Amino acid sequence: QLQLQESGPGLVKPSETLSLTCTVSRGSISSSGYCWGWIRQPPGRRLEWIGSICNSGSTYNNPSFKSRVTVSADTSKNQFSLKLTSVTAADTAVYYCARSAASLYAHWGQGTLVTVSS
Amino acid sequence: DIEMTQSPGSLAVSLGGRATINCKSRQSLLYSSSNKYNLAWFQQKPGQPPKLLIYSASTRESGVPDRFSGSGSGTDFTLTISSLQAEDVAVYYCQQYYTTPLTFGGGTKVEIK
């Protein structure tokens, strides 16, 4: 069974860069037909899709984040990552990594809480 | 962006009762090449990630009990829990995967009456 695990700092200062990594096990991020994405859930708010990277190398980002988001992959480590720059308190959320096929996210990590505070 | 609107925001149902959750999209989610609706339903319990229940508006994910069913067309969709069990207490979200940015509904909290 595919497993995804998020890792990274739980506390980030305002204006700094949030960096998270998702380690994939029992599956390869190079597998054809899949994309690997990030979704977040601010406290008490709805889920928000951030962006994704596909096995082809193509990336897709939510325009609401403007140019703050970078999703990248390291196939040698079977990991993919999220960088979100210039964070504010509004970026405080549980961040999930997940795998999609045809944009349908059927496999999710457990999520990691990131708090933006000085 | 395709806005997804869910109703009600919460509902309380007796054990064994029927729960009905509605989801409305701002535009049709019919994907012409497959002739299917790119609409999914997720269940989220406290402290857990969302779990995929239904995709293509009405197809149950493997392992999902058949008391969960999805229906709808065009821009209006429904998730029905036919006989509510205690383990079904959760927040339910609809999500469109017709186009990016992918968007979710605001969630419906289901509780036991």
Coordinates of N, CA and C in Angstrom, one line a residue:
Chain A
Q1 N 0.8 -1.2 0.0 CA 0.0 0.0 0.0 C 0.9 1.2 0.0
L2 N 0.6 2.1 -0.9 CA 1.4 3.4 -1.1 C 1.4 4.2 0.2
Q3 N 2.5 4.7 0.6 CA 2.6 5.6 1.8 C 3.3 6.9 1.5
L4 N 2.7 8.0 2.0 CA 3.3 9.3 1.9 C 3.5 9.9 3.3
Q5 N 4.6 10.5 3.5 CA 4.9 11.1 4.8 C 5.5 12.5 4.6
E6 N 4.8 13.5 5.2 CA 5.3 14.9 5.1 C 6.3 15.1 6.2
S7 N 7.3 16.0 6.0 CA 8.3 16.4 7.0 C 8.7 17.8 6.7
G8 N 9.1 18.5 7.8 CA 9.6 19.8 7.7 C 9.3 20.6 9.0
P9 N 9.8 21.8 9.1 CA 9.6 22.6 10.3 C 8.1 22.9 10.6
G10 N 7.8 22.8 11.9 CA 6.4 23.1 12.3 C 6.1 24.5 12.6
L11 N 7.2 25.3 12.6 CA 7.1 26.7 12.9 C 8.0 27.5 11.9
V12 N 7.4 28.5 11.3 CA 8.1 29.3 10.3 C 7.8 30.8 10.6
K13 N 8.8 31.6 10.5 CA 8.6 33.1 10.8 C 7.9 33.8 9.6
P14 N 7.1 34.8 9.9 CA 6.6 35.6 8.8 C 7.7 36.1 7.9
S15 N 7.3 36.2 6.6 CA 8.2 36.6 5.5 C 9.2 35.6 5.1
E16 N 9.4 34.5 5.8 CA 10.3 33.5 5.5 C 9.7 32.4 4.5
T17 N 10.5 31.4 4.2 CA 10.0 30.4 3.2 C 9.7 29.1 3.9
L18 N 8.5 28.6 3.7 CA 8.0 27.3 4.2 C 8.5 26.2 3.3
S19 N 9.2 25.2 3.8 CA 9.7 24.1 3.0 C 9.3 22.8 3.6
L20 N 8.6 22.0 2.8 CA 8.2 20.7 3.2 C 8.6 19.7 2.2
T21 N 8.8 18.5 2.7 CA 9.2 17.3 1.8 C 8.2 16.2 2.1
C22 N 7.9 15.5 1.0 CA 7.0 14.3 1.1 C 7.8 13.1 0.6
T23 N 8.0 12.2 1.5 CA 8.7 10.9 1.2 C 7.7 9.8 0.9
V24 N 7.9 9.3 -0.3 CA 7.0 8.2 -0.8 C 7.6 6.9 -0.6
S25 N 6.8 5.9 -0.1 CA 7.3 4.5 0.0 C 6.2 3.6 -0.5
R26 N 6.7 2.4 -0.9 CA 5.9 1.4 -1.5 C 5.2 1.9 -2.8
G27 N 6.0 2.7 -3.5 CA 5.6 3.2 -4.8 C 6.7 4.2 -5.3
S28 N 6.7 4.4 -6.6 CA 7.7 5.3 -7.2 C 7.1 6.6 -7.7
I29 N 7.7 7.7 -7.4 CA 7.2 9.0 -8.0 C 7.5 9.1 -9.5
S30 N 8.2 8.1 -10.0 CA 8.5 8.1 -11.4 C 7.5 7.3 -12.2
S31 N 6.6 6.7 -11.5 CA 5.5 5.9 -12.2 C 4.7 6.7 -13.1
S32 N 4.5 6.1 -14.3 CA 3.7 6.9 -15.3 C 2.3 7.1 -14.9
G33 N 1.8 8.2 -15.3 CA 0.3 8.5 -15.1 C -0.1 9.1 -13.8
Y34 N 0.9 9.4 -13.0 CA 0.6 10.0 -11.7 C 1.2 11.4 -11.5
C35 N 0.5 12.2 -10.7 CA 1.0 13.5 -10.3 C 1.1 13.5 -8.8
W36 N 1.9 14.3 -8.2 CA 2.2 14.4 -6.8 C 1.9 15.8 -6.3
G37 N 1.0 16.0 -5.4 CA 0.6 17.3 -5.1 C 0.6 17.7 -3.6
W38 N 0.3 18.9 -3.4 CA 0.2 19.5 -2.0 C -1.2 20.1 -1.9
I39 N -1.8 19.9 -0.8 CA -3.1 20.4 -0.4 C -3.0 20.9 1.0
R40 N -3.6 22.0 1.4 CA -3.6 22.5 2.7 C -5.0 22.8 3.3
Q41 N -5.0 22.8 4.6 CA -6.3 23.1 5.3 C -6.0 24.0 6.5
P42 N -6.3 25.3 6.3 CA -6.2 26.3 7.4 C -7.2 25.9 8.5
P43 N -6.9 26.3 9.7 CA -7.8 25.9 10.8 C -9.2 26.4 10.5
G44 N -10.2 25.5 10.6 CA -11.6 25.8 10.4 C -12.0 26.2 9.0
R45 N -11.1 26.0 8.0 CA -11.4 26.4 6.7 C -11.4 25.2 5.7
R46 N -11.8 25.5 4.5 CA -11.9 24.4 3.5 C -10.5 24.0 3.0
L47 N -10.4 22.8 2.4 CA -9.2 22.3 1.8 C -8.9 23.2 0.6
E48 N -7.6 23.4 0.4 CA -7.1 24.3 -0.7 C -6.0 23.6 -1.4
W49 N -6.2 23.4 -2.7 CA -5.1 22.7 -3.5 C -4.0 23.8 -3.8
I50 N -2.8 23.4 -3.6 CA -1.7 24.3 -3.8 C -1.0 24.1 -5.1
G51 N -0.6 22.9 -5.5 CA 0.1 22.6 -6.7 C 0.5 21.2 -6.8
S52 N 1.1 20.8 -7.9 CA 1.5 19.5 -8.1 C 2.6 19.4 -9.2
I53 N 3.3 18.2 -9.2 CA 4.3 17.9 -10.2 C 3.9 16.5 -10.7
C54 N 4.0 16.3 -12.0 CA 3.7 15.0 -12.6 C 4.9 14.3 -13.0
N55 N 4.8 13.0 -13.3 CA 6.0 12.2 -13.6 C 6.7 12.7 -14.8
S56 N 5.9 13.4 -15.7 CA 6.5 14.0 -16.9 C 7.5 15.2 -16.5
G57 N 7.3 15.7 -15.3 CA 8.1 16.9 -14.9 C 7.3 18.1 -15.0
S58 N 6.1 18.1 -15.6 CA 5.2 19.3 -15.6 C 4.7 19.6 -14.2
T59 N 4.6 20.9 -14.0 CA 4.1 21.4 -12.7 C 2.9 22.3 -12.9
Y60 N 2.0 22.2 -11.9 CA 0.7 23.0 -12.0 C 0.6 23.7 -10.6
N61 N 0.3 25.0 -10.6 CA 0.2 25.7 -9.4 C -1.2 26.4 -9.3
N62 N -1.7 26.6 -8.1 CA -2.9 27.4 -7.9 C -2.6 28.9 -8.1
P63 N -3.2 29.5 -9.1 CA -2.8 31.0 -9.3 C -3.1 31.8 -8.1
S64 N -3.9 31.4 -7.1 CA -4.2 32.2 -5.9 C -2.9 32.4 -5.1
F65 N -1.9 31.6 -5.3 CA -0.7 31.7 -4.6 C 0.3 32.6 -5.3
K66 N -0.1 33.1 -6.5 CA 0.7 33.9 -7.4 C 2.0 33.2 -7.6
S67 N 3.1 33.8 -7.4 CA 4.4 33.1 -7.8 C 5.1 32.6 -6.5
R68 N 4.4 32.4 -5.5 CA 5.1 32.0 -4.2 C 5.4 30.5 -4.1
V69 N 4.8 29.7 -5.0 CA 4.8 28.3 -4.8 C 5.8 27.6 -5.8
T70 N 6.6 26.7 -5.3 CA 7.4 25.8 -6.2 C 7.3 24.4 -5.7
V71 N 6.9 23.5 -6.6 CA 6.8 22.1 -6.3 C 7.9 21.4 -7.2
S72 N 8.7 20.6 -6.5 CA 9.8 20.0 -7.2 C 9.9 18.5 -6.8
A73 N 10.7 17.7 -7.5 CA 10.8 16.3 -7.2 C 12.2 15.9 -7.2
D74 N 12.6 14.9 -6.4 CA 13.9 14.3 -6.4 C 13.7 12.8 -6.6
T75 N 13.8 12.3 -7.8 CA 13.5 10.9 -8.0 C 14.5 10.0 -7.4
S76 N 15.7 10.5 -7.2 CA 16.7 9.6 -6.6 C 16.4 9.3 -5.1
K77 N 15.6 10.2 -4.5 CA 15.2 10.0 -3.1 C 13.8 9.6 -3.0
N78 N 13.1 9.5 -4.1 CA 11.7 9.2 -4.1 C 10.9 10.2 -3.2
Q79 N 11.2 11.5 -3.4 CA 10.6 12.5 -2.6 C 10.2 13.7 -3.6
F80 N 9.2 14.4 -3.1 CA 8.8 15.7 -3.8 C 8.6 16.7 -2.7
S81 N 8.8 18.0 -3.1 CA 8.9 19.1 -2.1 C 8.0 20.3 -2.5
L82 N 7.7 21.0 -1.4 CA 6.9 22.3 -1.6 C 7.7 23.4 -1.0
K83 N 7.8 24.5 -1.7 CA 8.4 25.7 -1.1 C 7.4 26.8 -1.3
L84 N 7.1 27.5 -0.2 CA 6.1 28.6 -0.2 C 6.8 29.8 0.4
T85 N 7.0 30.9 -0.4 CA 7.8 32.0 0.0 C 6.9 33.1 0.6
S86 N 7.6 34.0 1.3 CA 6.9 35.2 1.9 C 5.7 34.8 2.7
V87 N 5.8 33.9 3.6 CA 4.6 33.4 4.3 C 4.1 34.5 5.3
T88 N 2.8 34.4 5.6 CA 2.1 35.2 6.6 C 1.3 34.3 7.5
A89 N 0.7 34.8 8.5 CA -0.2 34.0 9.4 C -1.2 33.3 8.6
A90 N -1.7 33.8 7.5 CA -2.7 33.2 6.7 C -2.3 31.9 6.1
D91 N -1.0 31.6 6.1 CA -0.4 30.4 5.6 C -0.4 29.3 6.7
T92 N -0.8 29.6 7.9 CA -0.9 28.6 8.9 C -1.9 27.6 8.5
A93 N -1.5 26.3 8.5 CA -2.4 25.2 8.0 C -1.8 23.9 8.3
V94 N -2.7 22.9 8.1 CA -2.2 21.5 8.0 C -1.9 21.3 6.5
Y95 N -0.7 20.9 6.2 CA -0.3 20.6 4.8 C -0.2 19.1 4.6
Y96 N -0.9 18.7 3.5 CA -0.9 17.3 3.1 C -0.2 17.2 1.8
C97 N 0.5 16.0 1.6 CA 1.0 15.6 0.3 C 0.1 14.5 -0.1
A98 N -0.1 14.3 -1.4 CA -1.0 13.3 -1.9 C -0.6 12.9 -3.4
R99 N -1.1 11.8 -3.8 CA -0.9 11.3 -5.2 C -2.2 11.4 -5.9
S100 N -2.1 11.8 -7.2 CA -3.3 11.8 -8.0 C -3.1 11.1 -9.3
A101 N -4.2 10.6 -9.8 CA -4.3 10.1 -11.2 C -5.5 10.8 -11.9
A102 N -5.2 11.4 -13.0 CA -6.2 12.3 -13.7 C -6.8 13.3 -12.7
S103 N -6.0 13.9 -11.9 CA -6.4 14.9 -10.9 C -7.2 14.4 -9.7
L104 N -7.4 13.1 -9.6 CA -8.2 12.6 -8.5 C -7.2 12.1 -7.4
Y105 N -7.3 12.7 -6.3 CA -6.4 12.4 -5.2 C -6.9 11.3 -4.3
A106 N -6.4 10.1 -4.5 CA -6.9 8.9 -3.7 C -6.0 8.5 -2.6
H107 N -4.7 9.0 -2.6 CA -3.8 8.6 -1.6 C -3.2 9.9 -0.9
W108 N -3.3 10.0 0.4 CA -2.9 11.2 1.1 C -1.9 10.8 2.2
G109 N -1.0 11.7 2.6 CA -0.2 11.6 3.8 C -1.0 12.0 5.0
Q110 N -0.5 11.8 6.2 CA -1.2 12.1 7.4 C -1.3 13.6 7.6
G111 N -0.5 14.4 7.0 CA -0.5 15.9 7.2 C 0.4 16.3 8.3
T112 N 0.9 17.6 8.1 CA 1.7 18.2 9.1 C 1.3 19.6 9.3
L113 N 1.2 20.0 10.6 CA 0.8 21.4 10.9 C 2.0 22.3 10.8
V114 N 1.8 23.4 10.1 CA 2.8 24.4 10.0 C 2.2 25.7 10.5
T115 N 2.8 26.3 11.5 CA 2.4 27.5 12.1 C 3.3 28.7 11.7
V116 N 2.7 29.8 11.2 CA 3.5 30.9 10.9 C 3.4 31.9 12.0
S117 N 4.5 32.2 12.7 CA 4.5 33.1 13.8 C 5.9 33.5 14.2
S118 N 6.0 34.7 14.7 CA 7.4 35.2 15.1 C 7.7 34.7 16.5
Chain B
D1 N -11.8 30.3 -11.2 CA -11.9 29.1 -10.4 C -13.4 28.6 -10.3
I2 N -13.6 27.3 -10.2 CA -14.9 26.8 -10.1 C -15.3 26.7 -8.6
E3 N -16.2 27.5 -8.2 CA -16.7 27.6 -6.8 C -17.6 26.4 -6.5
M4 N -17.3 25.8 -5.4 CA -18.1 24.6 -5.0 C -18.9 25.0 -3.7
T5 N -20.2 24.8 -3.7 CA -21.0 25.2 -2.6 C -21.7 24.0 -2.0
Q6 N -21.5 23.7 -0.7 CA -22.1 22.6 -0.1 C -23.2 23.1 0.9
S7 N -24.2 22.2 1.0 CA -25.3 22.4 2.0 C -25.8 21.1 2.5
P8 N -26.3 21.0 3.8 CA -26.2 22.1 4.8 C -24.7 22.1 5.3
G9 N -24.4 23.1 6.2 CA -23.1 23.1 6.8 C -22.9 22.0 7.8
S10 N -24.1 21.6 8.4 CA -24.0 20.5 9.4 C -25.4 19.9 9.5
L11 N -25.4 18.6 9.9 CA -26.7 18.0 10.1 C -26.5 16.9 11.1
A12 N -27.6 16.6 11.8 CA -27.6 15.6 12.8 C -28.7 14.6 12.4
V13 N -28.3 13.3 12.4 CA -29.1 12.2 11.9 C -29.1 11.1 12.9
S14 N -30.3 10.5 13.1 CA -30.3 9.3 14.0 C -29.6 8.1 13.4
L15 N -29.1 7.3 14.3 CA -28.4 6.1 13.9 C -29.4 5.3 13.0
G16 N -28.9 4.8 11.9 CA -29.8 4.1 11.0 C -30.6 5.0 10.0
G17 N -30.5 6.3 10.3 CA -31.2 7.2 9.4 C -30.4 7.6 8.2
R18 N -31.1 8.4 7.3 CA -30.5 8.8 6.0 C -29.9 10.2 6.1
A19 N -28.7 10.4 5.6 CA -28.1 11.7 5.6 C -27.9 12.1 4.1
T20 N -28.3 13.3 3.8 CA -28.2 13.8 2.4 C -27.4 15.1 2.4
I21 N -26.4 15.1 1.6 CA -25.5 16.3 1.5 C -25.5 16.7 0.0
N22 N -25.6 18.0 -0.1 CA -25.7 18.6 -1.5 C -24.5 19.4 -1.8
C23 N -24.1 19.4 -3.1 CA -23.0 20.1 -3.6 C -23.3 20.7 -4.9
K24 N -23.0 22.0 -5.1 CA -23.3 22.7 -6.3 C -22.1 23.3 -6.9
S25 N -21.8 23.1 -8.1 CA -20.7 23.8 -8.8 C -21.2 24.9 -9.7
R26 N -20.3 25.9 -9.9 CA -20.6 27.0 -10.6 C -20.8 26.7 -12.1
Q27 N -20.1 25.6 -12.6 CA -20.3 25.3 -14.0 C -20.3 23.8 -14.1
S28 N -20.7 23.3 -15.2 CA -20.8 21.8 -15.4 C -19.5 21.2 -15.3
L29 N -19.5 20.0 -14.6 CA -18.3 19.2 -14.4 C -18.2 18.0 -15.3
L30 N -19.1 18.0 -16.4 CA -19.1 16.9 -17.3 C -17.8 16.9 -18.2
Y31 N -17.0 15.9 -18.1 CA -15.8 15.8 -18.9 C -16.2 15.1 -20.2
S32 N -16.1 15.8 -21.3 CA -16.7 15.3 -22.6 C -16.1 14.0 -23.1
S33 N -14.7 13.9 -22.9 CA -14.0 12.8 -23.5 C -14.4 11.5 -22.8
S34 N -14.8 11.5 -21.5 CA -15.2 10.3 -20.7 C -16.7 10.3 -20.5
N35 N -17.4 11.3 -20.8 CA -18.8 11.5 -20.5 C -19.1 11.2 -19.0
K36 N -18.2 11.6 -18.2 CA -18.4 11.4 -16.7 C -18.2 12.8 -16.0
Y37 N -18.7 12.8 -14.8 CA -18.6 14.1 -14.1 C -17.4 14.0 -13.2
N38 N -16.5 15.0 -13.3 CA -15.3 15.0 -12.5 C -15.6 15.6 -11.1
L39 N -16.3 14.9 -10.3 CA -16.8 15.3 -9.0 C -16.5 14.2 -8.0
A40 N -15.8 14.5 -6.9 CA -15.5 13.5 -5.9 C -16.0 13.9 -4.5
W41 N -16.2 12.9 -3.7 CA -16.6 13.1 -2.3 C -15.5 12.5 -1.4
F42 N -15.2 13.3 -0.3 CA -14.2 12.8 0.6 C -14.9 12.8 2.0
Q43 N -14.4 11.9 2.9 CA -14.8 11.9 4.3 C -13.5 12.2 5.1
Q44 N -13.7 13.1 6.1 CA -12.5 13.5 6.9 C -12.9 13.4 8.4
K45 N -12.3 12.5 9.1 CA -12.5 12.4 10.6 C -11.4 13.2 11.3
P46 N -11.6 13.6 12.5 CA -10.7 14.5 13.2 C -9.3 13.9 13.3
G47 N -8.3 14.7 13.0 CA -6.9 14.3 13.0 C -6.5 13.4 11.9
Q48 N -7.4 13.2 10.9 CA -7.0 12.3 9.8 C -7.1 13.0 8.5
P49 N -6.4 12.5 7.5 CA -6.5 13.1 6.1 C -7.8 12.8 5.5
P50 N -8.2 13.5 4.5 CA -9.5 13.2 3.8 C -9.3 11.8 3.2
K51 N -10.4 11.1 3.1 CA -10.5 9.8 2.5 C -11.4 9.8 1.3
L52 N -11.0 9.3 0.2 CA -11.8 9.3 -1.0 C -12.9 8.3 -0.9
L53 N -14.2 8.8 -1.0 CA -15.3 7.9 -1.0 C -15.9 7.6 -2.4
I54 N -16.1 8.6 -3.1 CA -16.8 8.6 -4.4 C -16.1 9.4 -5.4
Y55 N -16.0 8.9 -6.7 CA -15.4 9.7 -7.8 C -16.3 9.5 -9.0
S56 N -16.1 10.3 -10.0 CA -17.0 10.4 -11.1 C -18.4 10.5 -10.7
A57 N -18.6 11.3 -9.6 CA -19.9 11.6 -9.1 C -20.7 10.4 -8.4
S58 N -20.5 9.2 -8.9 CA -21.3 8.1 -8.4 C -20.6 6.8 -8.2
T59 N -19.3 6.7 -8.5 CA -18.5 5.5 -8.4 C -17.8 5.4 -7.0
R60 N -18.2 4.3 -6.3 CA -17.6 4.1 -5.0 C -16.1 3.7 -5.1
E61 N -15.3 4.3 -4.3 CA -13.9 3.8 -4.2 C -13.9 2.4 -3.6
S62 N -12.9 1.6 -4.0 CA -12.8 0.3 -3.5 C -12.8 0.3 -1.9
G63 N -13.6 -0.6 -1.3 CA -13.6 -0.8 0.1 C -14.6 0.1 0.8
V64 N -15.2 1.1 0.1 CA -16.2 2.0 0.7 C -17.6 1.2 0.8
P65 N -18.2 1.3 2.0 CA -19.4 0.6 2.2 C -20.5 1.1 1.2
D66 N -21.4 0.1 0.9 CA -22.4 0.5 -0.1 C -23.5 1.4 0.5
R67 N -23.5 1.7 1.7 CA -24.5 2.7 2.3 C -24.1 4.1 1.8
F68 N -22.9 4.3 1.3 CA -22.5 5.6 0.7 C -22.8 5.5 -0.8
S69 N -23.6 6.6 -1.3 CA -23.8 6.6 -2.7 C -23.8 8.1 -3.2
G70 N -23.4 8.3 -4.4 CA -23.3 9.6 -5.0 C -24.2 9.6 -6.2
S71 N -24.8 10.8 -6.5 CA -25.6 11.0 -7.6 C -25.5 12.5 -8.1
G72 N -26.2 12.7 -9.2 CA -26.3 14.1 -9.7 C -25.8 14.2 -11.1
S73 N -25.9 15.4 -11.6 CA -25.5 15.7 -13.0 C -25.4 17.2 -13.2
G74 N -24.7 17.6 -14.2 CA -24.6 19.0 -14.5 C -23.8 19.8 -13.5
T75 N -24.5 20.5 -12.7 CA -23.9 21.3 -11.6 C -24.4 20.9 -10.2
D76 N -25.3 20.0 -10.1 CA -25.8 19.6 -8.8 C -25.6 18.1 -8.5
F77 N -25.0 17.9 -7.3 CA -24.6 16.6 -6.9 C -25.0 16.3 -5.4
T78 N -25.2 15.0 -5.1 CA -25.6 14.6 -3.8 C -24.8 13.4 -3.3
L79 N -24.5 13.5 -2.0 CA -23.9 12.3 -1.3 C -25.0 11.8 -0.3
T80 N -25.3 10.6 -0.4 CA -26.3 10.0 0.5 C -25.7 8.9 1.3
I81 N -25.9 9.0 2.6 CA -25.5 7.9 3.5 C -26.9 7.2 3.9
S82 N -27.1 6.0 3.5 CA -28.5 5.5 3.5 C -28.8 5.0 5.0
S83 N -27.9 4.6 5.7 CA -28.2 4.1 7.1 C -27.0 4.5 8.0
L84 N -27.1 5.6 8.6 CA -25.9 6.2 9.3 C -25.4 5.3 10.4
Q85 N -24.2 5.1 10.4 CA -23.5 4.4 11.5 C -22.6 5.3 12.3
A86 N -22.3 4.9 13.5 CA -21.5 5.8 14.4 C -20.2 6.2 13.8
E87 N -19.6 5.2 13.1 CA -18.3 5.5 12.5 C -18.4 6.5 11.3
D88 N -19.6 6.9 10.9 CA -19.7 7.8 9.8 C -19.7 9.3 10.2
V89 N -19.6 9.5 11.5 CA -19.5 10.9 12.1 C -18.2 11.5 11.5
A90 N -18.3 12.6 10.8 CA -17.2 13.1 10.1 C -17.6 14.4 9.4
V91 N -16.6 15.0 8.7 CA -16.9 16.1 7.8 C -16.8 15.6 6.4
Y92 N -17.7 15.9 5.6 CA -17.7 15.5 4.2 C -17.5 16.6 3.2
Y93 N -16.6 16.4 2.2 CA -16.3 17.5 1.3 C -16.5 17.0 -0.1
C94 N -17.1 17.9 -1.0 CA -17.1 17.6 -2.4 C -15.9 18.3 -3.0
Q95 N -15.4 17.8 -4.2 CA -14.3 18.4 -4.8 C -14.4 18.2 -6.3
Q96 N -14.2 19.3 -7.1 CA -14.2 19.2 -8.5 C -12.8 19.0 -9.0
Y97 N -12.6 18.0 -9.9 CA -11.3 17.8 -10.5 C -11.4 18.0 -12.0
Y98 N -12.4 18.8 -12.5 CA -12.6 19.1 -13.9 C -11.5 19.9 -14.5
T99 N -11.0 20.9 -13.6 CA -10.0 21.8 -14.1 C -9.2 22.3 -12.9
T100 N -8.0 22.8 -13.2 CA -7.2 23.4 -12.2 C -7.5 24.9 -12.1
P101 N -7.5 25.6 -11.0 CA -7.2 25.0 -9.7 C -8.3 24.1 -9.2
L102 N -7.9 22.9 -8.7 CA -8.9 22.0 -8.1 C -9.5 22.7 -6.9
T103 N -10.8 22.6 -6.7 CA -11.5 23.3 -5.6 C -12.4 22.4 -4.8
F104 N -12.5 22.7 -3.6 CA -13.3 21.9 -2.6 C -14.5 22.7 -2.1
G105 N -15.6 22.0 -1.7 CA -16.7 22.6 -1.0 C -16.3 22.9 0.4
G106 N -17.1 23.7 1.1 CA -16.8 24.1 2.4 C -17.0 23.1 3.5
G107 N -17.5 21.9 3.2 CA -17.7 20.8 4.1 C -19.0 20.8 4.8
T108 N -19.5 19.6 5.1 CA -20.7 19.3 5.9 C -20.4 18.4 7.0
K109 N -20.6 18.9 8.2 CA -20.4 18.1 9.4 C -21.6 17.2 9.7
V110 N -21.4 15.9 9.8 CA -22.4 14.9 10.1 C -22.3 14.4 11.5
E111 N -23.3 14.5 12.3 CA -23.3 14.1 13.7 C -24.5 13.2 13.9
I112 N -24.4 12.5 15.1 CA -25.5 11.6 15.5 C -26.5 12.4 16.3
K113 N -27.8 12.3 16.0 CA -28.9 13.0 16.7 C -29.2 12.2 18.0

